[in-house]
Short mmCIF file of C-alpha atoms in Angstrom, two decimals:
data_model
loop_
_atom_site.label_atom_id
_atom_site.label_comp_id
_atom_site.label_asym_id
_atom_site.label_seq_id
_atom_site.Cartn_x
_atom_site.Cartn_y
_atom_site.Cartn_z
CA UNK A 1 2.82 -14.96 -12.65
CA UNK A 2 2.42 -12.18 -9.92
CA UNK A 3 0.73 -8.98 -11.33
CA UNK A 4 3.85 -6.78 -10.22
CA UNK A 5 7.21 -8.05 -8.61
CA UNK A 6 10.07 -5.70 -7.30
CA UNK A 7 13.22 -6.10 -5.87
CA UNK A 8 13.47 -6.38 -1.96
CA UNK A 9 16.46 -4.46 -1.76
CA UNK A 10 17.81 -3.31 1.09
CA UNK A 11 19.69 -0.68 -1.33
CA UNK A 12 22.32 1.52 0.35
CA UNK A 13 23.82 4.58 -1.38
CA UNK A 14 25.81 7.32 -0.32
CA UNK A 15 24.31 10.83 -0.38
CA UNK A 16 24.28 12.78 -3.47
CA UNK A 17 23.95 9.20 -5.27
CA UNK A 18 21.40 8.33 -8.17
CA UNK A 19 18.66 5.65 -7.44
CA UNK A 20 17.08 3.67 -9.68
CA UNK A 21 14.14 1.44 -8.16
CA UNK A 22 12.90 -0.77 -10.55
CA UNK A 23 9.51 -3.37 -11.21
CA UNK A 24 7.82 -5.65 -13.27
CA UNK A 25 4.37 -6.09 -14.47
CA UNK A 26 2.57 -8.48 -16.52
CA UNK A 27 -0.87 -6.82 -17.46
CA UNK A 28 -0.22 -4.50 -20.59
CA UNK A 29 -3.46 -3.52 -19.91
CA UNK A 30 -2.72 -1.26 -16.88
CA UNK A 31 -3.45 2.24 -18.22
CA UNK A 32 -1.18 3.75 -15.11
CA UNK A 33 1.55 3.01 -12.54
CA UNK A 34 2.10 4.62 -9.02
CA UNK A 35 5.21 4.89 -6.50
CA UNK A 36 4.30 4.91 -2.88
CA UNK A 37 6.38 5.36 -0.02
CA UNK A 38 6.26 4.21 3.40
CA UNK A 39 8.72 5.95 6.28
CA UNK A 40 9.88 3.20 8.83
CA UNK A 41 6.32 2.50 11.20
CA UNK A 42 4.12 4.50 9.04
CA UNK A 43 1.28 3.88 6.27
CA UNK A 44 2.17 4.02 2.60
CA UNK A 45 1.76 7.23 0.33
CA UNK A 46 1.80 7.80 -2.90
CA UNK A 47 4.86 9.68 -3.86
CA UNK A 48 4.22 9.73 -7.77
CA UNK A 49 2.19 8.18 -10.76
CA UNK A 50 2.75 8.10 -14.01
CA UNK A 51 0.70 6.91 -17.44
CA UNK A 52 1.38 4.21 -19.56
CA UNK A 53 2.11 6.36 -22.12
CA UNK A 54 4.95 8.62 -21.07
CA UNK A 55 7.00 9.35 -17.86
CA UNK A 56 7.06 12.27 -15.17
CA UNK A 57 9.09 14.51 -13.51
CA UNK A 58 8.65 15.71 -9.88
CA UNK A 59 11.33 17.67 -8.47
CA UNK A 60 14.26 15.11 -7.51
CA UNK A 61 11.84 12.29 -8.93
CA UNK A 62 11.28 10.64 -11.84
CA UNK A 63 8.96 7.85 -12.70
CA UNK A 64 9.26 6.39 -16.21
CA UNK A 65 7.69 3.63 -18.16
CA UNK A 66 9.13 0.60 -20.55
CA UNK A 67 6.05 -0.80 -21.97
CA UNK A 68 7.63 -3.08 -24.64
CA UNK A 69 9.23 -5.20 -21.63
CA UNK A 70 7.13 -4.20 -18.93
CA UNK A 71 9.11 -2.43 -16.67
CA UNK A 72 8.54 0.83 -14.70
CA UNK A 73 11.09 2.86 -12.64
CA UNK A 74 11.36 5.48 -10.26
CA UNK A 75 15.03 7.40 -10.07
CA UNK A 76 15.83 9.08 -7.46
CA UNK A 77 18.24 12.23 -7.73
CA UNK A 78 20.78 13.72 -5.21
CA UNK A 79 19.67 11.27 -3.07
CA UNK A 80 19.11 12.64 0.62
CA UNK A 81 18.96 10.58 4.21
CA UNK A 82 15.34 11.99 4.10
CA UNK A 83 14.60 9.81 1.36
CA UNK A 84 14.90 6.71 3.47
CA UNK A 85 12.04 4.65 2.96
CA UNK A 86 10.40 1.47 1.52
CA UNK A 87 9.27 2.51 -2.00
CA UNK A 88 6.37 0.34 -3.29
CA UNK A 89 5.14 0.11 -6.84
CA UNK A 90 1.56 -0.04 -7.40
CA UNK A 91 -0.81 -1.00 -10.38
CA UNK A 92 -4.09 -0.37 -10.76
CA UNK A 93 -7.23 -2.92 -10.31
CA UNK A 94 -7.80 -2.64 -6.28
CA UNK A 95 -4.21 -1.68 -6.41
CA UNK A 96 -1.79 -4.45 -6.23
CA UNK A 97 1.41 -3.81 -4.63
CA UNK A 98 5.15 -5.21 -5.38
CA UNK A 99 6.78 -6.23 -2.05
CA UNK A 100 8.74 -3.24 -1.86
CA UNK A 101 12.32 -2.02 -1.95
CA UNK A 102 14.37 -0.63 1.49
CA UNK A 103 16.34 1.94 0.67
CA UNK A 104 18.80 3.81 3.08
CA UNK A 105 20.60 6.99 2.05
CA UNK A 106 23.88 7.75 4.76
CA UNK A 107 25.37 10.84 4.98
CA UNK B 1 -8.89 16.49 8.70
CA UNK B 2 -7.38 13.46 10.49
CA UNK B 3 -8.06 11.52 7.29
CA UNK B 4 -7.35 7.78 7.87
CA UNK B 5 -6.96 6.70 11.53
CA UNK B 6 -7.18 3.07 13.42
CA UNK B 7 -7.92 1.60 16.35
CA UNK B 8 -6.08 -0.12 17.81
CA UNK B 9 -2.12 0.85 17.56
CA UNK B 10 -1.25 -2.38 18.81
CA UNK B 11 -2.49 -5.44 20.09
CA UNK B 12 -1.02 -8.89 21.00
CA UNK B 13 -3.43 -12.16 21.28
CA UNK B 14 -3.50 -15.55 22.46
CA UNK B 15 -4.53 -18.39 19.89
CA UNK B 16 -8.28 -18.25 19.97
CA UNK B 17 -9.14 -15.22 20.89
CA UNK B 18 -11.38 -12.51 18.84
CA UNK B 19 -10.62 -9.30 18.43
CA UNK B 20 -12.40 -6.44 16.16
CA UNK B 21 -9.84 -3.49 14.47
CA UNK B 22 -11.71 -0.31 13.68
CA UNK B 23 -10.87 2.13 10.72
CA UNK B 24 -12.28 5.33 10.48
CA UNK B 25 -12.08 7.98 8.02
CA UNK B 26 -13.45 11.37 7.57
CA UNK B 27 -13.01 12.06 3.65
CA UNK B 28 -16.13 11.03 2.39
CA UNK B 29 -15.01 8.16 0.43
CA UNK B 30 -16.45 5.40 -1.08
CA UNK B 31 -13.90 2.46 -1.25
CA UNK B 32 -12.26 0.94 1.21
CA UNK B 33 -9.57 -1.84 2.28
CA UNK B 34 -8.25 -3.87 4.76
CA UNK B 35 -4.40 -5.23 3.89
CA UNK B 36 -1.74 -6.78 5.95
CA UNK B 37 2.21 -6.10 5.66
CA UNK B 38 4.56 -9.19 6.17
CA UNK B 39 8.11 -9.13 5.32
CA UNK B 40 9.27 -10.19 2.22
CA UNK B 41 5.29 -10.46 1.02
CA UNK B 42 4.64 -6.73 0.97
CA UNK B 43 0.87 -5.20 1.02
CA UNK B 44 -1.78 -8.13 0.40
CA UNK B 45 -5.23 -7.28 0.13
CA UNK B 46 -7.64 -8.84 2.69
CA UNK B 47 -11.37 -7.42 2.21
CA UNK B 48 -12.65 -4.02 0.53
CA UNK B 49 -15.95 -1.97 0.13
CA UNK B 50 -17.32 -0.55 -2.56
CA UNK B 51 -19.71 1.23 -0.29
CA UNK B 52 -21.99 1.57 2.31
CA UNK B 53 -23.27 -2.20 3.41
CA UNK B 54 -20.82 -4.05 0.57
CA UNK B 55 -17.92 -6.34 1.37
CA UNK B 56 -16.20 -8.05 -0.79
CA UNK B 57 -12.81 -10.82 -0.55
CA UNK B 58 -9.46 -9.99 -1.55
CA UNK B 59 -6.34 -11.97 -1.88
CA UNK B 60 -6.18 -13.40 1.58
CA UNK B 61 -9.60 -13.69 3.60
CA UNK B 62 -9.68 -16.56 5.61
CA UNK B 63 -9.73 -16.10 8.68
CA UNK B 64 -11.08 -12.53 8.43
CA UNK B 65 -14.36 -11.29 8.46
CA UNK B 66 -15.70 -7.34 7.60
CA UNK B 67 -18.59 -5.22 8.12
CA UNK B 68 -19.17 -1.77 6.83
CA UNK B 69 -22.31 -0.53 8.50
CA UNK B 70 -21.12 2.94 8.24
CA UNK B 71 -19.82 5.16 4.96
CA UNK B 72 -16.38 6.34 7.28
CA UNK B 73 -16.52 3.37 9.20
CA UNK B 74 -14.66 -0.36 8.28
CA UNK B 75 -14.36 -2.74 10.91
CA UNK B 76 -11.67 -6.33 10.42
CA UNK B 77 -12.71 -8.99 12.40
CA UNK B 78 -10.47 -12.34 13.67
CA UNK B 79 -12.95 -14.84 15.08
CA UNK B 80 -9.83 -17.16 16.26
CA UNK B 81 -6.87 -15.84 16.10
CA UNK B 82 -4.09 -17.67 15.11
CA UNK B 83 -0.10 -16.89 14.89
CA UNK B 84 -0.10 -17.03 11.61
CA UNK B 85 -2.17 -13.76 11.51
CA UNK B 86 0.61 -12.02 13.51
CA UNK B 87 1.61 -8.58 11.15
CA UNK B 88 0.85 -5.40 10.51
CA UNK B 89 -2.73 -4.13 9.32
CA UNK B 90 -3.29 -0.95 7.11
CA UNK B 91 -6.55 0.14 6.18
CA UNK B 92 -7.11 2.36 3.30
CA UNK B 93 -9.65 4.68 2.17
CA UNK B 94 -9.97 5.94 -1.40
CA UNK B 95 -12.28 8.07 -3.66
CA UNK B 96 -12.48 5.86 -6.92
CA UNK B 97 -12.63 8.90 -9.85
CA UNK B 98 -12.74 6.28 -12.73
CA UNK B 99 -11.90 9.26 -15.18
CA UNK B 100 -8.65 9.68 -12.93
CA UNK B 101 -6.19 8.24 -10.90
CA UNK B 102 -7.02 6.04 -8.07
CA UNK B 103 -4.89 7.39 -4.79
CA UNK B 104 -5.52 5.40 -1.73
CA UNK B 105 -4.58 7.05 2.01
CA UNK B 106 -2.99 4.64 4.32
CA UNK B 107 -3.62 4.67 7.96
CA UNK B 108 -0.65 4.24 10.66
CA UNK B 109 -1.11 0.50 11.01
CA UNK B 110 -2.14 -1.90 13.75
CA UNK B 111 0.73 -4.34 15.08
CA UNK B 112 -1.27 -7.50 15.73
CA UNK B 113 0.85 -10.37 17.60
CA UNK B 114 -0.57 -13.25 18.19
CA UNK B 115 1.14 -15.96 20.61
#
């Protein structure tokens, strides 16, 4: 079993629309998870990260946590063409990456 | 600060030939990595450092080789290129706080081709 698998996507919403990005992990042991996102031809960044324990706000973002089944998510909030991207989620240990999910926000 | 840069931007190979890719970076960190980007397969670790003059293997080595003779300084190596090794290379630099959260900064890629 893969340490972290995502959804490939491609997701397409309109603007103003709520996104919800989601993974899987398989190591309860991971004491954090991080979103990274990577514009079209450019490196990945992180975006967010969030403990095991609890979930985070930032701005328009939120990352939260499921431990009892293992999932973590990243929502997305009035949505804007800016926030085109891949979004890749991360755990910890040399960081392992899921393959990423293509999202595309239209106007 | 340029942070995380590479050299080359792109690059396109015959089967056989070597090539070297250079990362530099100029934040005084200790780790860093070497992955390539394929569709569908996401970011797969090839080698990282620890340090100064350590290597170690990731998930995919072969066919890769590393050297880190310098702190800001990670060089990927492809003795024989092959197509298969055709994708996108990131390296990544990070500062390893184990009290904290471990961020890595990307660099803007190499596109490697090889024909």
């Amino acid at each position: 079993q893969k340490e972290v698998e995502q959804d490939p996507g491609p997701l397409s919403v309109p603007e103003g629309a709520i996104v919800s990005l989601n993974c899987t992990y398989s190591n309860s042991a991971f004491q954090y998870f991080m979103w990274y996102r990577q514009y079209s031809r450019k490196g990945p960044e992180l975006l967010m990260y969030t403990y095991s324990s609890g979930n985070k706000e930032d701005g328009r973002f939120t990352a939260q946590v499921d431990k009892s089944s293992k999932y973590i998510s990243l929502f997305i909030r009035d949505s804007q063409p800016s926030d085109s991207a891949t979004y890749l989620c991360a755990v910890p240990d040399k960081l392992i990456f899921g393959t990423g999910t293509r999202l595309q926000v239209f106007p | 600060n340029a942070g995380v840069t590479q050299t080359p931007k792109f690059r396109v190979l015959k089967t056989g030939q070597s090539m070297t890719l250079l990362c530099a970076q100029d934040m005084n960190h200790e780790y860093m990595y070497w992955y390539r980007q394929d569709p569908g397969m996401g970011l797969r670790l090839i080698h990282y450092s620890v340090g100064e003059g350590t290597t170690a293997k990731g998930e995919v080595p072969d066919g890769y080789n590393v050297s880190r003779l310098k702190k800001q300084n990670f060089l990927l190596g492809l003795e024989s290129a092959a197509p298969s090794q055709t994708s996108v290379y990131f390296c990544a630099s990070s500062y390893q706080d184990r009290g904290g959260i471990d961020e890595q900064f990307f660099g803007p890629g190499t596109r490697l081709t090889v024909l």
